[in-house]
Coordinates of C-alpha atoms and ligand atoms in Angstrom, one line a residue:
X720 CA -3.7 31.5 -14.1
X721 CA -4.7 28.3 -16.0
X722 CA -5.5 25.2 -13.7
X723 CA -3.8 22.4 -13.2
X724 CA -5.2 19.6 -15.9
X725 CA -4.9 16.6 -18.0
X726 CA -4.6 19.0 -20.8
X727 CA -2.0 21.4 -18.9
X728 CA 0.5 18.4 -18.2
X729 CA 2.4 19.0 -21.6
X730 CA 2.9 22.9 -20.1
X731 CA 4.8 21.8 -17.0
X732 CA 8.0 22.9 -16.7
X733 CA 11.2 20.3 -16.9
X734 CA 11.8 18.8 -13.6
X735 CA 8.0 18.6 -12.5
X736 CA 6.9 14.4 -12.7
X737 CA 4.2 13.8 -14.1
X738 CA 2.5 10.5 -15.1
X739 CA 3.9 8.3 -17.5
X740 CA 1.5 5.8 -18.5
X741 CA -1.7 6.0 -20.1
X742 CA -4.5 7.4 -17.6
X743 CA -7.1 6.8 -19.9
X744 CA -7.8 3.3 -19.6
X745 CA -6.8 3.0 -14.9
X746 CA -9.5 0.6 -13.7
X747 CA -10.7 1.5 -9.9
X748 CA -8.9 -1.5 -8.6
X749 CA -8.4 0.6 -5.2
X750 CA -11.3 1.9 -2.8
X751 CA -9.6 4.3 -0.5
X752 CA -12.1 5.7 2.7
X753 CA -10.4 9.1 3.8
X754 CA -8.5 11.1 0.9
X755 CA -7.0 13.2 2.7
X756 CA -3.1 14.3 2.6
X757 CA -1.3 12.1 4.5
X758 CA -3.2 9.4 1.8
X759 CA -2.6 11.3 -1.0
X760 CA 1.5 11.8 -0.1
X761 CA 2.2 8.1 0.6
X762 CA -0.1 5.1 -0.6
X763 CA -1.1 7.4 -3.8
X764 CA 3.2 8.2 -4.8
X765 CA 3.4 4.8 -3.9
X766 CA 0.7 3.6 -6.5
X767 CA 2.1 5.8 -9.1
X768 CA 5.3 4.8 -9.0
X769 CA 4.4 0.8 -9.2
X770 CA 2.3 2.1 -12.6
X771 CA 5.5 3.8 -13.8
X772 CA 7.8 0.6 -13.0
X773 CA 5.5 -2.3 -13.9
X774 CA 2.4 -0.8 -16.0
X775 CA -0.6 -2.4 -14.8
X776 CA -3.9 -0.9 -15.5
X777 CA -6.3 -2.6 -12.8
X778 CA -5.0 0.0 -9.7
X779 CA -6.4 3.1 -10.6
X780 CA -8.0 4.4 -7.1
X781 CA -11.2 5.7 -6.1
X782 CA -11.0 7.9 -3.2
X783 CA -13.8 8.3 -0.9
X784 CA -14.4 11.7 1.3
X785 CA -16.3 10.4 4.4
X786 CA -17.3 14.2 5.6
X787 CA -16.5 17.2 3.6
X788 CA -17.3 17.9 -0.7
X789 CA -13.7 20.0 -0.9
X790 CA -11.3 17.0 -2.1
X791 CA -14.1 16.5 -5.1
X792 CA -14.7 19.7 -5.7
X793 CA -10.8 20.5 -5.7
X794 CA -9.9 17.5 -7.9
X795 CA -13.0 17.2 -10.5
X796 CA -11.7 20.2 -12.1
X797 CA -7.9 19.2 -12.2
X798 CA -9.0 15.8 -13.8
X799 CA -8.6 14.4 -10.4
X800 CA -4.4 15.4 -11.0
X801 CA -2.7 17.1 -7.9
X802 CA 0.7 17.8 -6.7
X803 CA 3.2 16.8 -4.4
X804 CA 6.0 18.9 -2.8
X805 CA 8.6 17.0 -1.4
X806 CA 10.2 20.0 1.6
X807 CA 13.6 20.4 2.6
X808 CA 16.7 22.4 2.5
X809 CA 19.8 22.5 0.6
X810 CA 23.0 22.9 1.7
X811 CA 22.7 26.1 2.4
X812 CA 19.9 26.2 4.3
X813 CA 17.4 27.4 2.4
X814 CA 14.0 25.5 1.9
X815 CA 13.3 24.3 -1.7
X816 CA 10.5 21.6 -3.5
X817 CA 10.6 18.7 -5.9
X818 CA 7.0 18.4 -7.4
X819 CA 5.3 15.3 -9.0
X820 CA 1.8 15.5 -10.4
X821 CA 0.4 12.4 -9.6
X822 CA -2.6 10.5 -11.7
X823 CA -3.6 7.8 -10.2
X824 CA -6.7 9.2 -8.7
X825 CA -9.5 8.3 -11.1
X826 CA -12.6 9.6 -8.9
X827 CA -13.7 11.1 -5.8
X828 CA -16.7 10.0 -4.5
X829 CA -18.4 12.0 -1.3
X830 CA -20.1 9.8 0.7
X831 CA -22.9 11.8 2.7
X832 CA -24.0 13.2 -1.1
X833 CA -24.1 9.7 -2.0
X834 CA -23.5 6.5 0.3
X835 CA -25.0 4.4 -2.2
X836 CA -22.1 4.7 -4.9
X837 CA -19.8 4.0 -2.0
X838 CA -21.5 0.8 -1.4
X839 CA -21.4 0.2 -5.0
X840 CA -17.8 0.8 -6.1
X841 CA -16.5 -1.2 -2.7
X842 CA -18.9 -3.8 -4.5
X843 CA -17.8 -3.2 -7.5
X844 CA -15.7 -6.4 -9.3
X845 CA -12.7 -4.9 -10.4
X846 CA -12.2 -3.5 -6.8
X847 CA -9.5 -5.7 -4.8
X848 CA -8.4 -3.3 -2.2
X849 CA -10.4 -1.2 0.2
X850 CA -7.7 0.9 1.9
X851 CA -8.2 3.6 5.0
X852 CA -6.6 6.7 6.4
X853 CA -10.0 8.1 8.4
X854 CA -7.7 8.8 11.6
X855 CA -7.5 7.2 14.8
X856 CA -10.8 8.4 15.3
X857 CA -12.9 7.0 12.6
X858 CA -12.8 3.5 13.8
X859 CA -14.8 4.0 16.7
X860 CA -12.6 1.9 19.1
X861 CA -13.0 1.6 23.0
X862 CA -9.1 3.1 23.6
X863 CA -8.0 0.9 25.9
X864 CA -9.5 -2.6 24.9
X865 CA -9.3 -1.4 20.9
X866 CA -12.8 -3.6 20.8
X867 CA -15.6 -1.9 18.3
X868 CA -17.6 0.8 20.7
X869 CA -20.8 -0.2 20.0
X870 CA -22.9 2.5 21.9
X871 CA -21.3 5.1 19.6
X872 CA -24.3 6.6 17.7
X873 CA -22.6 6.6 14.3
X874 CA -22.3 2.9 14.8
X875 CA -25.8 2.1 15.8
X876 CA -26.9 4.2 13.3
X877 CA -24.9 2.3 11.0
X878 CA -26.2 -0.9 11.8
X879 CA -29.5 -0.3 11.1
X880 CA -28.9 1.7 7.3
X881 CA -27.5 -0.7 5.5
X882 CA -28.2 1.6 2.4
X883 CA -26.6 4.5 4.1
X884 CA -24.4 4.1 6.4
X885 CA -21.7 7.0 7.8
X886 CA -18.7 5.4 9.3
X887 CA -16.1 3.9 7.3
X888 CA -16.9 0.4 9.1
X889 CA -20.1 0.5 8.4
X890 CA -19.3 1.1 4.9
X891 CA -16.8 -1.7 4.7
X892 CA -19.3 -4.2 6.1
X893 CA -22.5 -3.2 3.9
X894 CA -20.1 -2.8 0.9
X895 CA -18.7 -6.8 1.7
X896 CA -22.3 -7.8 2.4
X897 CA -23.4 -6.4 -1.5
X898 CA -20.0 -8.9 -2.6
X899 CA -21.0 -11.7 -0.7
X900 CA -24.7 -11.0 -2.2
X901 CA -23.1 -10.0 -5.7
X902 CA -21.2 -13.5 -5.6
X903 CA -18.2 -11.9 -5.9
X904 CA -14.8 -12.7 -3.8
X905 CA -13.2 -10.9 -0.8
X906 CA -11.1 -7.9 -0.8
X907 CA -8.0 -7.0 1.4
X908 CA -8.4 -4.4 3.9
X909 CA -5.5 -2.5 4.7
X910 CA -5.4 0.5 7.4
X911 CA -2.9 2.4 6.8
X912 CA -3.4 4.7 10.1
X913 CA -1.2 5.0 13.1
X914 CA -3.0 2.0 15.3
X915 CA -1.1 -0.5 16.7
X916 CA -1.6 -4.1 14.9
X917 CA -3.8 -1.9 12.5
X918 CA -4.9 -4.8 10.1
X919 CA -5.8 -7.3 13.2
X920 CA -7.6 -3.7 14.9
X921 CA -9.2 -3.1 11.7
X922 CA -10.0 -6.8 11.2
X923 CA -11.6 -7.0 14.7
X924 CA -13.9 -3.9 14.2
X925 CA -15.3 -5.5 11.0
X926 CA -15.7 -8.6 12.3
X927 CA -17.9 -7.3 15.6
X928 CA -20.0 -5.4 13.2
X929 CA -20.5 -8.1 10.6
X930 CA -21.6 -10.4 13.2
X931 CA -24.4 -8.0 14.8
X932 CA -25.7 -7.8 11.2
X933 CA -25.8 -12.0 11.0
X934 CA -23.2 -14.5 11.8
X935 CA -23.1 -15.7 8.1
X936 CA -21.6 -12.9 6.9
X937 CA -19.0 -12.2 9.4
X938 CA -17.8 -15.7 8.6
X939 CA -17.8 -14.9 5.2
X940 CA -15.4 -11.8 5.3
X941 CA -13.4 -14.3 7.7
X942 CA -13.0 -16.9 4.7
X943 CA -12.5 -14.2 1.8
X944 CA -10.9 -11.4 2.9
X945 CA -7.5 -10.3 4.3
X946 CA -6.4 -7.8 6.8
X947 CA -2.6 -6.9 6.5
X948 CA -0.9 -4.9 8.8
X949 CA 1.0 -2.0 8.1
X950 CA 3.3 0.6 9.3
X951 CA 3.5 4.3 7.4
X952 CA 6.0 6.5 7.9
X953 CA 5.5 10.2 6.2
X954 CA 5.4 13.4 7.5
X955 CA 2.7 15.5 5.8
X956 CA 1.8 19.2 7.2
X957 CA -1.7 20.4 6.2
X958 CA -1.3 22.5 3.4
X959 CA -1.6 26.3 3.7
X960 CA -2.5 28.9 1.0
X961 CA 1.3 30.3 1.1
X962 CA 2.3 26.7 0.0
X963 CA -0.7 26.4 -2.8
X964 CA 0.6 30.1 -4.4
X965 CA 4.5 28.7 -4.5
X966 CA 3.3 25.3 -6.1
X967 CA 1.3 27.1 -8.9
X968 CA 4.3 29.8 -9.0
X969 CA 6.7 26.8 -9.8
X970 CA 4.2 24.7 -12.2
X971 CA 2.5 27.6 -14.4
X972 CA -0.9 26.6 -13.5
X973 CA -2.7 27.1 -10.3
X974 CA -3.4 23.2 -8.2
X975 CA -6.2 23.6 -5.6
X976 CA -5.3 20.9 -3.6
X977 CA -1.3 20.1 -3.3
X978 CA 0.1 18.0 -0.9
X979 CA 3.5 19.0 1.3
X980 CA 5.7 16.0 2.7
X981 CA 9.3 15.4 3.7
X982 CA 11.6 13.8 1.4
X983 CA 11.4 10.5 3.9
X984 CA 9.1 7.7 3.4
X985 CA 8.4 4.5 4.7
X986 CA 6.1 1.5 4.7
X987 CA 6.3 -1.9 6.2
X988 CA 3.5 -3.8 5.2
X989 CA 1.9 -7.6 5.4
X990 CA 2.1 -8.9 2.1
X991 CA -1.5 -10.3 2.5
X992 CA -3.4 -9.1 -1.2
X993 CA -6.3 -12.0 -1.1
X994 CA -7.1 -10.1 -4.9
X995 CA -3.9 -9.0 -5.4
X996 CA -1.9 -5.4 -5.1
X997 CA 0.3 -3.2 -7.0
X998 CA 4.1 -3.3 -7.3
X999 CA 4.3 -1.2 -4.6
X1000 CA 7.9 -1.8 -3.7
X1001 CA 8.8 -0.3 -7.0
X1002 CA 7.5 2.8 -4.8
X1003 CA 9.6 2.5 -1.6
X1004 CA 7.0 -0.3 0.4
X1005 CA 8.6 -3.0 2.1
X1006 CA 6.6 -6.6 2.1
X1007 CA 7.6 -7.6 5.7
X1008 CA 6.4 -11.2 7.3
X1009 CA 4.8 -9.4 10.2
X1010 CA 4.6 -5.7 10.7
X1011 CA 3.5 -5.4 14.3
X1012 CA 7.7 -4.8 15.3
X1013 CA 8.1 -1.8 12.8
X1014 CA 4.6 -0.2 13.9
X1015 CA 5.4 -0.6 17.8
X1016 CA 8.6 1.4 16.9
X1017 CA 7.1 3.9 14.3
X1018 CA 4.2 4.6 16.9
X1019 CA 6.9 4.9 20.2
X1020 CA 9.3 6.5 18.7
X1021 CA 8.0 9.2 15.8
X1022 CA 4.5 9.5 16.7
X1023 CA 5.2 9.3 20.7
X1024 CA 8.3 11.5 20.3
X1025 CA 5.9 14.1 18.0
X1026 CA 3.2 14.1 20.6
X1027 CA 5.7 15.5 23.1
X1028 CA 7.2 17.9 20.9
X1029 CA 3.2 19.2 20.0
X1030 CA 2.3 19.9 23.7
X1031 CA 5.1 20.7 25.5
X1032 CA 5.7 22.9 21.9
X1033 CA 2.4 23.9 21.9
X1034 CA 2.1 25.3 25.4
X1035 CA 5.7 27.1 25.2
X1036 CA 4.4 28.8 22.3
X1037 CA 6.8 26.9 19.4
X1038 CA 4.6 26.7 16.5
X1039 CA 6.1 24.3 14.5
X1040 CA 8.4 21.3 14.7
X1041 CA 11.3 22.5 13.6
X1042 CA 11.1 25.3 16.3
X1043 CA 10.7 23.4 18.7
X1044 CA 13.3 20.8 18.3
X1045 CA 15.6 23.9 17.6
X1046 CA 15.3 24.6 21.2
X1047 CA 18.5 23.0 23.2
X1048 CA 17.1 21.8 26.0
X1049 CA 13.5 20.4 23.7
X1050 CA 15.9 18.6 22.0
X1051 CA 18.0 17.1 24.6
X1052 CA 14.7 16.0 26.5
X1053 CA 13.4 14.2 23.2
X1054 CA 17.0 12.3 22.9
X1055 CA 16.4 11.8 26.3
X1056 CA 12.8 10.3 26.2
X1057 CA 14.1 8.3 22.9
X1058 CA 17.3 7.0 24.2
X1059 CA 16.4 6.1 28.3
X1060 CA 12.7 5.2 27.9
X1061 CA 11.3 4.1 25.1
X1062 CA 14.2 2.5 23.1
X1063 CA 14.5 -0.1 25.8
X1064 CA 10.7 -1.4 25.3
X1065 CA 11.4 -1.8 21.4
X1066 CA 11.2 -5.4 19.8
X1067 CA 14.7 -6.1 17.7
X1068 CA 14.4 -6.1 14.3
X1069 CA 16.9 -6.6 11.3
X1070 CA 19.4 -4.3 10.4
X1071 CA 17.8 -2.0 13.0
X1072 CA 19.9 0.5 14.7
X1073 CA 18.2 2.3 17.6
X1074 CA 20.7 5.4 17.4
X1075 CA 20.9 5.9 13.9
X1076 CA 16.9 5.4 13.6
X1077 CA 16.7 8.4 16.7
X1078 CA 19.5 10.5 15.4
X1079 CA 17.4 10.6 11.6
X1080 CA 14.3 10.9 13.0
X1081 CA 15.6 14.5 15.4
X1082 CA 17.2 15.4 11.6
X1083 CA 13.4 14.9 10.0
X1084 CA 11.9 17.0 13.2
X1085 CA 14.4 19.8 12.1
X1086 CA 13.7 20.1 8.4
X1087 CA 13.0 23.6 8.3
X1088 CA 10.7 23.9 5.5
X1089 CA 7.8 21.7 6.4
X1090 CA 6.3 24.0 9.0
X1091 CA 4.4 21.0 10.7
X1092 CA 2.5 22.9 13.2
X1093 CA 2.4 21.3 17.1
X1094 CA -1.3 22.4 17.2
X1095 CA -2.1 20.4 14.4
X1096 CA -0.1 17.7 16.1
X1097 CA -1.7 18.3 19.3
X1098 CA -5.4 17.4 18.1
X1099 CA -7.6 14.4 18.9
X1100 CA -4.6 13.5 22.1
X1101 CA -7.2 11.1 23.5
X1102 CA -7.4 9.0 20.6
X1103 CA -3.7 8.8 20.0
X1104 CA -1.8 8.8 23.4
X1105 CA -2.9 5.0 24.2
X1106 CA -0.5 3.6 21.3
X1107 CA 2.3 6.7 21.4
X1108 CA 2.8 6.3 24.8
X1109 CA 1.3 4.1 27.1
X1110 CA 2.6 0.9 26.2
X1111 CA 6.0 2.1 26.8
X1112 CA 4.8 3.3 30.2
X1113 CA 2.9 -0.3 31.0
X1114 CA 5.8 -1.8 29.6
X1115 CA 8.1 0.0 31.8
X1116 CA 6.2 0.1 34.8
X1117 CA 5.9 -3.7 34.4
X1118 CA 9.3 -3.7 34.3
X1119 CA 9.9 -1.8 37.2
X1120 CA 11.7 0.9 35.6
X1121 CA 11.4 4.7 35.7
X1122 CA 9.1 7.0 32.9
X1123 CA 10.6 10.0 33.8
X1124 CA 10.6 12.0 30.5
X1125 CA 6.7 9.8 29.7
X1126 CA 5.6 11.3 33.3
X1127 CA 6.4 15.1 32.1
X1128 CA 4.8 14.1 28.8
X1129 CA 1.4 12.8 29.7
X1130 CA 1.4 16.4 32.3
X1131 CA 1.9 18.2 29.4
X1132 CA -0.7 17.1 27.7
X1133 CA -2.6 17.6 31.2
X1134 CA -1.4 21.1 31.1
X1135 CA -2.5 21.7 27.2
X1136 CA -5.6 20.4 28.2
X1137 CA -6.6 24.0 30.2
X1138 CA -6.5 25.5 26.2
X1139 CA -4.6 28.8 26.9
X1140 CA -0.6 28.7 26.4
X1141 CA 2.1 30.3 28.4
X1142 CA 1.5 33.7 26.4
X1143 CA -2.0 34.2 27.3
X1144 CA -3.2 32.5 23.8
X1145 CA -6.7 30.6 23.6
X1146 CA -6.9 27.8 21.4
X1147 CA -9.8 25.6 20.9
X1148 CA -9.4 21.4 22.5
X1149 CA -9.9 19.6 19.4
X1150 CA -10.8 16.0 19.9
X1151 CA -13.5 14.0 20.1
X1152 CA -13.6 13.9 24.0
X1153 CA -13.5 17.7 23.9
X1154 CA -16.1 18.4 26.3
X1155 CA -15.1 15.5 29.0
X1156 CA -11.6 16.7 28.5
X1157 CA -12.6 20.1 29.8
X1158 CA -14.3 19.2 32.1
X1159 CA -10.9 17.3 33.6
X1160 CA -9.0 19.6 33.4
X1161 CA -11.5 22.1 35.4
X1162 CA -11.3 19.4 38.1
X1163 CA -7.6 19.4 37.6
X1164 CA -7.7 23.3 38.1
X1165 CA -9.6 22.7 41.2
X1166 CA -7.2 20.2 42.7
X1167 CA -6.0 20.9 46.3
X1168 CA -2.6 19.4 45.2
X1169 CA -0.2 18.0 42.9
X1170 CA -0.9 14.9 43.6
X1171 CA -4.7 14.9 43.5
X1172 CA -4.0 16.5 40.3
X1173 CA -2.2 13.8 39.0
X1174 CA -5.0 11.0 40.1
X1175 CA -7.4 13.3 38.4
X1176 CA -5.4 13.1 34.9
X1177 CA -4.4 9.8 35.4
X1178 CA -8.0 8.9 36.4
X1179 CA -9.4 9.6 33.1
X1180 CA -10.1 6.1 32.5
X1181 CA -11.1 6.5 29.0
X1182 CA -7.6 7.2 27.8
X1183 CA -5.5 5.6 31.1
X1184 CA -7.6 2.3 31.9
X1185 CA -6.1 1.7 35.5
X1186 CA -2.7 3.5 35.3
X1187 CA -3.2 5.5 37.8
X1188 CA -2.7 2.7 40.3
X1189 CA 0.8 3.3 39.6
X1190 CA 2.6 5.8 42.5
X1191 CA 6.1 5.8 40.6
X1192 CA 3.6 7.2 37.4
X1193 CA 1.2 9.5 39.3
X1194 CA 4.5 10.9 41.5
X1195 CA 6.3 11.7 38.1
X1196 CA 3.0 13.2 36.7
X1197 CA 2.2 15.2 39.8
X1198 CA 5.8 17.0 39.9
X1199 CA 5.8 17.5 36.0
X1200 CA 2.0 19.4 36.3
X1201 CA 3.5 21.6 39.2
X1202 CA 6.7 22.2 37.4
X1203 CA 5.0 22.9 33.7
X1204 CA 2.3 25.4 35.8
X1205 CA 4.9 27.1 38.2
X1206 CA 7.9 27.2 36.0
X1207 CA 6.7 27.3 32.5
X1208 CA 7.7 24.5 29.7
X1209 CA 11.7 26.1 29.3
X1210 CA 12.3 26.2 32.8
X1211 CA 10.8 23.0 33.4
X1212 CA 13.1 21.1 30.3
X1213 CA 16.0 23.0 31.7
X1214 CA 15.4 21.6 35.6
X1215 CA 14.9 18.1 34.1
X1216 CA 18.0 18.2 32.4
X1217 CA 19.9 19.4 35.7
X1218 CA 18.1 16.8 37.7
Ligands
CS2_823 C1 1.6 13.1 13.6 C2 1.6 12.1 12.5 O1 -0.3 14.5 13.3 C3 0.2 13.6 14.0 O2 -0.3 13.1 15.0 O3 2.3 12.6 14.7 O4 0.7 12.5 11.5 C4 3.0 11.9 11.9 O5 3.4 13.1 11.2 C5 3.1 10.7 10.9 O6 2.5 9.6 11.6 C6 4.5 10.5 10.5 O7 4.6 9.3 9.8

């Protein structure tokens, strides 16, 4: 089979987008640090359909792999072209795709083969944006203040190879610091991950590193550039083999590197461009006065609500989403967690309606044809269950009231922390605190009882700063770890709901 192409794009078959303007002559007005899916299914569509609706060739994008060669060496060949499938069912159940081949790619650059043309295209003068999806991990935060960890080795490292750094901070700062040399002007910075306050976390992190590198600078990045904040709402499952073959079975050529996301979209972002931005609302964005409110909600609700669905999902043996939010009593916990716990902490906002917002959100969890799997949900749980859920727990225990359903959660990520579900299947811990996370939960093994189990978890100050000072927490953490290792995750959902 031929490969997807510039020169295959007249081959496609009716119905596949495909780009509209002239490629030829995109100017790298876009630095993007992590091209990975989730990038390449939201701010990419959402480039490429500002170029359809108001041509404008200065935001072409240069994506940057921070790790691995296989985005470049899947895109060279494909004149940097891919697809997206956008997954759901019809009527009657069945699971079908819309594809667009999207162009707005120009180049992938891989940074460890060569920092140095990182440095140089963030330094470049028709770049304007320097955008990031690197995970919650890349930014090297301390969890609980958010401040810059600066005793992480790829930040000290960083600090002193100014030619060659590795972290995406320390390629935003030594890419600013050629600008500010270059005489050129600022750049926005937009994170587009799932942080809270992303563009002031983002904006922070810069800001401590610039100033260990001279206070000149940092006060220079202050003046020029701009950090918006932003919330992004996509489901995008890591793409499988069995989803490459039916993408080249519907396009006639073969695409190495497809994308899958839902049919749902969202971004609410800061509409602070210092060099200027694509028409991005021609592409579903929303320019919001301040986006903090929509990314408190986005992170409570979907990404909290997802994080209970992967372990409790996870442990149960419910491989995907839509499995597990099949199950009655999964579901009725989740409307439960939405609806009693964390709905109550959210900020108004306009137009909002709490219901509606849960009831689409269980209806996106269900689409059958994503196959999002709870294990790939379930990865790196120290770096994301700070901002998913344990604001809504401070908040609530502030507040005096009950976390319940939150208690159950944070023990099932306790119990999915022990690596073997309730079959008898290993799976490896994937996250960056792997091995002190092990090491927990061999000292929640250990425990005499359910309480000291619960101080244990809860003591692992990393991710729960002081919670466990709490007793209404640690009592509703304690009875979910006994429950969840007695009972099993079904006969644990199907007590809480009789309770
Ligand atoms: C998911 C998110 O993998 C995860 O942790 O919760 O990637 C989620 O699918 C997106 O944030 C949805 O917008």
């Amino acid at each position: 089979m031929n490969r997807l192409n510039a020169a295959a794009l007249d081959t496609l078959p009716q119905g596949v987008e495909q780009p509209r303007y002239d490629r030829s002559t995109l100017q790298p007005g876009i630095v993007h640090l992590g091209i990975g899916a989730f990038m390449r299914a939201h701010l990419a569509v959402a480039t490429e359909a500002a170029l359809h609706n108001q041509p404008d060739q200065r935001w072409g994008i240069v994506g940057v792999s921070l790790r691995q060669p296989d985005t470049r060496d899947a895109l060279a060949p494909q004149d940097g072209l891919y697809s997206v499938a956008v997954c759901d069912a019809d009527a009657a159940g069945q699971a079908r795709q819309h594809l667009q081949v999207v162009g707005c790619i120009v180049r992938v650059l891989v940074a460890p083969e060569n920092p140095s043309a990182v440095l140089q295209v963030i330094a470049a003068a028709t770049t304007r944006i320097v955008s990031l999806t690197i995970t919650e991990k890349g930014y090297h935060r301390d969890l609980v203040t958010g401040t810059l960890n600066q005793a992480h080795p790829d930040v000290l490292y960083d600090l002193t190879h100014p030619n060659a750094p590795c972290s995406a901070i320390g390629f935003v700062v030594h890419g600013l610091a050629l600008r500010r040399a270059a005489g050129l002007g600022g750049v926005a910075l937009l994170s587009l991950d799932n942080l809270p306050a992303n563009g002031h976390t983002l904006h922070a992190l810069v800001l401590k590193f610039a100033e260990q590198l001279g206070p000149s600078l940092a006060q220079w990045i202050q003046q020029t550039c701009s950090f918006p904040n932003s919330m992004v709402d996509r489901i995008v499952p890591r793409t499988t083999d069995a989803d490459r073959q039916r993408v080249a079975a519907q396009l006639g050529v073969a695409d190495a590197w497809p994308v899958m996301a839902e049919p749902f979209f969202d971004w609410a972002v800061e509409d602070q461009f210092v060099a200027g931005r694509p028409a991005w609302d021609r592409g579903g964005a929303r320019f919001v006065e301040a986006a903090e409110p929509y990314e408190t909600l986005k992170l409570r609700m979907v990404n909290g609500a997802h994080s209970t669905l992967a372990y409790l999902g996870a442990m149960a043996g419910w491989a995907t989403v839509d499995q597990a939010i099949g199950q009655p009593t999964m579901r009725r916990f989740v409307e439960g967690l939405m609806r009693d716990e964390i709905a109550p902490t959210l900020p108004a906002l306009p137009g909002l309606d709490l219901t509606d917002y849960a009831a689409s959100l269980l209806t996106r969890f269900a689409n059958p044809a994503l196959a999002h799997h709870t294990q790939q949900i379930a990865m790196d749980g120290s770096q994301k269950l700070p901002q998913r859920w344990l604001g809504t727990v401070g908040d609530r225990l502030a507040a005096g009231q009950g976390v319940r359903h939150l208690g159950l959660a944070i023990a099932a990520w306790g119990h999915y922390l022990r690596r073997r579900d309730e079959h008898g299947h290993h799976y490896p811990l994937e996250d960056p605190l792997a091995a002190e996370l092990v090491a927990l939960a061999a000292r929640l093994e250990t425990a005499t009882n359910a309480k000291a189990r619960a101080l244990a978890l809860l003591g692992f100050a990393p991710v729960f700063g002081d919670l466990q000072g709490s007793e209404a927490l640690v009592d509703s953490v304690a009875s979910g770890l006994d429950a969840l290792r007695d009972l099993g995750v079904t006969a644990t959902l199907k007590r809480f709901d009789e309770v």
